[in-house]
GROMACS .gro file of C-alpha atoms in nm:
model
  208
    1UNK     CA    1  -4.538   5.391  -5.599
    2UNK     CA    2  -4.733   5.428  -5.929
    3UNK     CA    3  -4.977   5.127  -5.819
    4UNK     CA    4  -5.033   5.274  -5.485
    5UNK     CA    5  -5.113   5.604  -5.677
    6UNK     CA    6  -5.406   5.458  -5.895
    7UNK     CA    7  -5.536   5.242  -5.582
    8UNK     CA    8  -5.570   5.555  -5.339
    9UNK     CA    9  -5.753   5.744  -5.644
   10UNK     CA   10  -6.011   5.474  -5.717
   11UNK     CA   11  -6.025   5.449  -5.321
   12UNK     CA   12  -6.095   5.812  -5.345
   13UNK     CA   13  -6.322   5.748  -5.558
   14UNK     CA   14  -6.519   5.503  -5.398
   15UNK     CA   15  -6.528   5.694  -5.039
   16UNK     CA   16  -6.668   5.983  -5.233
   17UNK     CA   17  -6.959   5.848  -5.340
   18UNK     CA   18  -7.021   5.661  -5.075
   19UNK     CA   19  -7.067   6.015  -4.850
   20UNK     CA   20  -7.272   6.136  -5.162
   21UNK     CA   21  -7.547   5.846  -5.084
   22UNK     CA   22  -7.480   5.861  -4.736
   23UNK     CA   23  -7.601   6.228  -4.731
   24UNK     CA   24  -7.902   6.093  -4.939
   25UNK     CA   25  -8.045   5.895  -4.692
   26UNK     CA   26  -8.294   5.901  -4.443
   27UNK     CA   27  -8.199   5.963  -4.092
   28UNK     CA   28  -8.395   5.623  -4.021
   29UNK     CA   29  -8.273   5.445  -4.319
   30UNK     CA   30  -8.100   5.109  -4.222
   31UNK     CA   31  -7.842   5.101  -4.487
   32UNK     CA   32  -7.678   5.401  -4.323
   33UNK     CA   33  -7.482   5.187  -4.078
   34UNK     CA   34  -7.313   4.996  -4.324
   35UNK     CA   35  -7.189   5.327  -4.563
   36UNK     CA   36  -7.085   5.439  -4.239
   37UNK     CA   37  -6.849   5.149  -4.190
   38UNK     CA   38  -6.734   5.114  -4.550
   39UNK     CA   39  -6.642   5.496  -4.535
   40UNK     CA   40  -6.464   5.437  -4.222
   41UNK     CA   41  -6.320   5.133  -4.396
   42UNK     CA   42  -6.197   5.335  -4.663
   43UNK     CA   43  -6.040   5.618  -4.500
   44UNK     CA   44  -5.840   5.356  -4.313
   45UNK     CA   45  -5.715   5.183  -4.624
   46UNK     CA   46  -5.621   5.574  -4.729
   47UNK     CA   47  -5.447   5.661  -4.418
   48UNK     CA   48  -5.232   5.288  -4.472
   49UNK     CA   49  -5.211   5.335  -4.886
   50UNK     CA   50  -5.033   5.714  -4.765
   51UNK     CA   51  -4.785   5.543  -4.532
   52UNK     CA   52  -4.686   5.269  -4.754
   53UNK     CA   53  -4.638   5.582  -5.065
   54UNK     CA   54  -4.437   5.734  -4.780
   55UNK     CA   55  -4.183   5.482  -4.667
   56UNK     CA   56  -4.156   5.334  -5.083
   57UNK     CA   57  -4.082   5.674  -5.211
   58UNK     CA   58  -3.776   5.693  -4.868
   59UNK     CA   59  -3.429   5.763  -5.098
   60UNK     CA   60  -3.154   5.526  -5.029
   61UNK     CA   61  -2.864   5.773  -4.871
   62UNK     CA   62  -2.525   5.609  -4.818
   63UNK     CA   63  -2.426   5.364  -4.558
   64UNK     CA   64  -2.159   5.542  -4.342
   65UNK     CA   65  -2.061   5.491  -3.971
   66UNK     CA   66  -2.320   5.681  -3.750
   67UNK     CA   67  -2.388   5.762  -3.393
   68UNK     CA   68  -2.719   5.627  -3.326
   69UNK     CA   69  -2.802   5.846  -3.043
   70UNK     CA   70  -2.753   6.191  -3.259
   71UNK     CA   71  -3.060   6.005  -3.475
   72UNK     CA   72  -3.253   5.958  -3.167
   73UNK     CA   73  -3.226   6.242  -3.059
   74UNK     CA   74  -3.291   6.465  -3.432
   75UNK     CA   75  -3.639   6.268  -3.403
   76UNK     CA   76  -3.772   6.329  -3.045
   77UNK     CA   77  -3.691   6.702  -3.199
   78UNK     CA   78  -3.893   6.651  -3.473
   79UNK     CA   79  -4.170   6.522  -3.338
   80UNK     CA   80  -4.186   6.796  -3.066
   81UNK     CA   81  -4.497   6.934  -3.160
   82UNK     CA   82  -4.697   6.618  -3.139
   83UNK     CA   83  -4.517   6.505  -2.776
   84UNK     CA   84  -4.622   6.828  -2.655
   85UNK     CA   85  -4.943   6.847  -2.749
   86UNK     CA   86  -5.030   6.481  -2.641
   87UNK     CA   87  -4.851   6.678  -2.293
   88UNK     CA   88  -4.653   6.361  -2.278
   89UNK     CA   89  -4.317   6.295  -2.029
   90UNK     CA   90  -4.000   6.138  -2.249
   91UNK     CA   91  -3.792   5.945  -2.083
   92UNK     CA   92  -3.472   5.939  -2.254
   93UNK     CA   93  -3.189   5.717  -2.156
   94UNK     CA   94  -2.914   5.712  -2.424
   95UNK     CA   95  -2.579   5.578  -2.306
   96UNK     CA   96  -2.252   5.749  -2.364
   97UNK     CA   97  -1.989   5.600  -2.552
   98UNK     CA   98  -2.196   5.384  -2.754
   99UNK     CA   99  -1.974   5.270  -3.073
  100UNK     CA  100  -2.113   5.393  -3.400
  101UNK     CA  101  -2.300   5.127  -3.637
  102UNK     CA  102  -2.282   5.122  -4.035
  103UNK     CA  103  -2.632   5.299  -4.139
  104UNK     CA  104  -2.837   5.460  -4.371
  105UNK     CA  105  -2.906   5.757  -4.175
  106UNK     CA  106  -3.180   5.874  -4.358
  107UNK     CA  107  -3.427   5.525  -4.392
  108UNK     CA  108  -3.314   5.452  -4.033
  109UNK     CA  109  -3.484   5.819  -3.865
  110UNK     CA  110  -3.781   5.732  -4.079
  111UNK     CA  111  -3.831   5.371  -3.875
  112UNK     CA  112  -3.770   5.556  -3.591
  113UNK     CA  113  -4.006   5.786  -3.681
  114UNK     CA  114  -4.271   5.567  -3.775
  115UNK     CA  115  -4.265   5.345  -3.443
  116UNK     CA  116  -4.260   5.670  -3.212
  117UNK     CA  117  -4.560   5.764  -3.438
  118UNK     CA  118  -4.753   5.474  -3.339
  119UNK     CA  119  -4.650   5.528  -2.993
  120UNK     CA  120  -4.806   5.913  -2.969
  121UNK     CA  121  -5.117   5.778  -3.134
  122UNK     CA  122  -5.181   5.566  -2.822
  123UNK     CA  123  -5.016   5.752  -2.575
  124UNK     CA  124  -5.281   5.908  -2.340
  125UNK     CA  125  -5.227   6.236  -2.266
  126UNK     CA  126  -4.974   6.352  -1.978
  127UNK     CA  127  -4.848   5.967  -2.048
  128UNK     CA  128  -4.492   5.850  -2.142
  129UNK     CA  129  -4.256   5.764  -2.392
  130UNK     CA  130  -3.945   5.593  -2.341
  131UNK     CA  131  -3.649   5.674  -2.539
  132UNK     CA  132  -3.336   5.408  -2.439
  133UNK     CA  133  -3.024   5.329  -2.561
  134UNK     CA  134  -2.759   5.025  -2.478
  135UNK     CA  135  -2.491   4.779  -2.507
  136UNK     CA  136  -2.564   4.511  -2.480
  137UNK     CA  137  -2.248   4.233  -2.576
  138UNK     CA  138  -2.218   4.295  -2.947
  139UNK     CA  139  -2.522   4.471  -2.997
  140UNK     CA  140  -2.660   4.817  -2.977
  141UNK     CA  141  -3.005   4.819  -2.839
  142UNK     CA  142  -3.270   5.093  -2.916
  143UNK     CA  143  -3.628   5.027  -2.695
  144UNK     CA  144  -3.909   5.254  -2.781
  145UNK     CA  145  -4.208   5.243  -2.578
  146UNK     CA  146  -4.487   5.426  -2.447
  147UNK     CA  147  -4.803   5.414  -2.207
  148UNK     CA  148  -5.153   5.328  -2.342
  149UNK     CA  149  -5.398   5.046  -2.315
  150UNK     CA  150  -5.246   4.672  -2.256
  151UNK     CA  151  -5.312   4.515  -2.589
  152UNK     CA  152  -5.264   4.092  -2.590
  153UNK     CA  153  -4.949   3.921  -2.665
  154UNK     CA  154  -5.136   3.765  -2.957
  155UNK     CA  155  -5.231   4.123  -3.116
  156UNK     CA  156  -4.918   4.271  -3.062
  157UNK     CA  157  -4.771   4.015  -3.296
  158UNK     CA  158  -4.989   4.132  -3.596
  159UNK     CA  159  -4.866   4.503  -3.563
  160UNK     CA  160  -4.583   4.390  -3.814
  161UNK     CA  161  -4.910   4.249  -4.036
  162UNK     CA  162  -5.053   4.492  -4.277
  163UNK     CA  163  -5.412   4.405  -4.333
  164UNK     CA  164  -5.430   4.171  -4.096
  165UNK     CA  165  -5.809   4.134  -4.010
  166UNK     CA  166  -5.777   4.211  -3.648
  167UNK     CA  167  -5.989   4.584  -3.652
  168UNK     CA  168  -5.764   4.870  -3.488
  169UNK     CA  169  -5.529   4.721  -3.347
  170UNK     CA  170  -5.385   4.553  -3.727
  171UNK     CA  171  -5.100   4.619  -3.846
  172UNK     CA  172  -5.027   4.972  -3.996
  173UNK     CA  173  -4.795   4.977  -4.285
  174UNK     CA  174  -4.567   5.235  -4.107
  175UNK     CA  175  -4.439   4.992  -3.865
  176UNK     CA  176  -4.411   4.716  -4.164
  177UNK     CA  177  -4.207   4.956  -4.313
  178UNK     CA  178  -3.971   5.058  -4.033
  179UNK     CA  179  -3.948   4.629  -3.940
  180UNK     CA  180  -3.783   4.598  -4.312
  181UNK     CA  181  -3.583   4.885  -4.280
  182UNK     CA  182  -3.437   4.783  -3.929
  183UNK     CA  183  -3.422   4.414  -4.083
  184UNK     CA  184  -3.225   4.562  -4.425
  185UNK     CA  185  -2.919   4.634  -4.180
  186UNK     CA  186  -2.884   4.335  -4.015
  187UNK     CA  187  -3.055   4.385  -3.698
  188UNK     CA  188  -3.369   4.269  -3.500
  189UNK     CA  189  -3.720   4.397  -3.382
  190UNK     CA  190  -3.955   4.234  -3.183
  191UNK     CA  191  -4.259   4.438  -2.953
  192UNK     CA  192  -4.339   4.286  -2.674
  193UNK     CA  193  -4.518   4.415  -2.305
  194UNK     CA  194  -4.421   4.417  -1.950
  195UNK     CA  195  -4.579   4.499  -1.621
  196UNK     CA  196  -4.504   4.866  -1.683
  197UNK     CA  197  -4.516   4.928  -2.084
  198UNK     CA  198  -4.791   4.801  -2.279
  199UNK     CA  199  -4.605   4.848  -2.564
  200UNK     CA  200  -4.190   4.786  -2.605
  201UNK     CA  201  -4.046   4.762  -2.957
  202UNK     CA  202  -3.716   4.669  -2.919
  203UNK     CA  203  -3.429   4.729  -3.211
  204UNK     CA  204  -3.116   4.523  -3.176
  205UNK     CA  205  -2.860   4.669  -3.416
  206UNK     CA  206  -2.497   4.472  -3.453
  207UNK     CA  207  -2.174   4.619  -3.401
  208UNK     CA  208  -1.984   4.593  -3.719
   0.00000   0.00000   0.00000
């Protein structure tokens, strides 16, 4: 966390004066058009240096026997604002009588959280956001998804990437973050698309 701490200040540092000559410059001058895309550069390595600070700085809580849905559902909650004002439909489908799985309730909300994040960033508004839960055999499955533009199979593999150079649609530390946590218990993630979801990140937990 302390490394990430010096980077985002010399970051800081550099987007600031960067606008400083940027607001010294002709309105005709060509060099605006590449500060403009270094600043925007910048703030993007900010907005990814702030997730990563967030999920390293996530305390470890104990591992105990947890209903899954009762997480679910304390994030849709929390991120009520957001869903509402994106006007967005949730389509929530938890199962009853799903068997509880050995967690760490606390790191295992923030993955959630970060992935339905991503979602509501994409989600047009008045769109969708699916909330499921399953058995499936031995495993409990979580699928998150949500409406937005169809991005390639071979760009939704590098949302797991951070700084992978693939423009907006790399990989944003957030959902690295929430793929180790997930990973860290024993279970699976994989995003994938389908004729009706452009985006499906599917968690398969096992049933210990």
């Amino acid at each position: 966390v302390e490394v990430i701490v010096e980077i985002q200040k010399s970051t800081a540092a550099i987007a600031g004066f960067a606008r400083r000559v940027l607001r010294n410059l002709p309105e005709n001058d060509i060099n605006r058009e590449y500060l403009d895309v270094t600043i925007g550069e910048l703030e993007r390595l900010e907005r990814l240096l702030n997730e990563q600070r967030k999920a390293s700085s996530l305390p470890e809580s104990p591992l105990g026997m947890t209903q899954v849905n009762a997480i679910l559902d304390a994030v849709l909650n929390g991120r009520r604002a957001g869903i509402t004002n994106r006007k967005a439909r949730i389509l929530k489908r938890l199962a009853v009588g799903l068997p509880e799985l050995l967690l760490d309730r606390v790191r295992i909300r923030a993955a959630f959280e970060n992935i339905l994040d991503h979602l509501l960033e994409s989600v047009p508004r008045g769109g969708r956001l699916k909330v499921e839960s399953k058995r499936t055999g031995d495993l409990v499955q979580i699928t998150l998804a949500g409406d937005g533009t169809r991005t390639p199979g071979a760009t939704l593999d590098r949302l797991f990437v951070p700084f992978h150079p693939g423009g907006a649609e790399t990989g944003q530390l957030g959902l690295v973050a929430a793929c180790q946590i997930v990973r860290e218990h024993g279970a699976e993630v994989g995003v994938r698309s389908d004729a009706e979801w452009p985006a499906l990140f599917v968690l398969n937990f096992p049933i210990k």
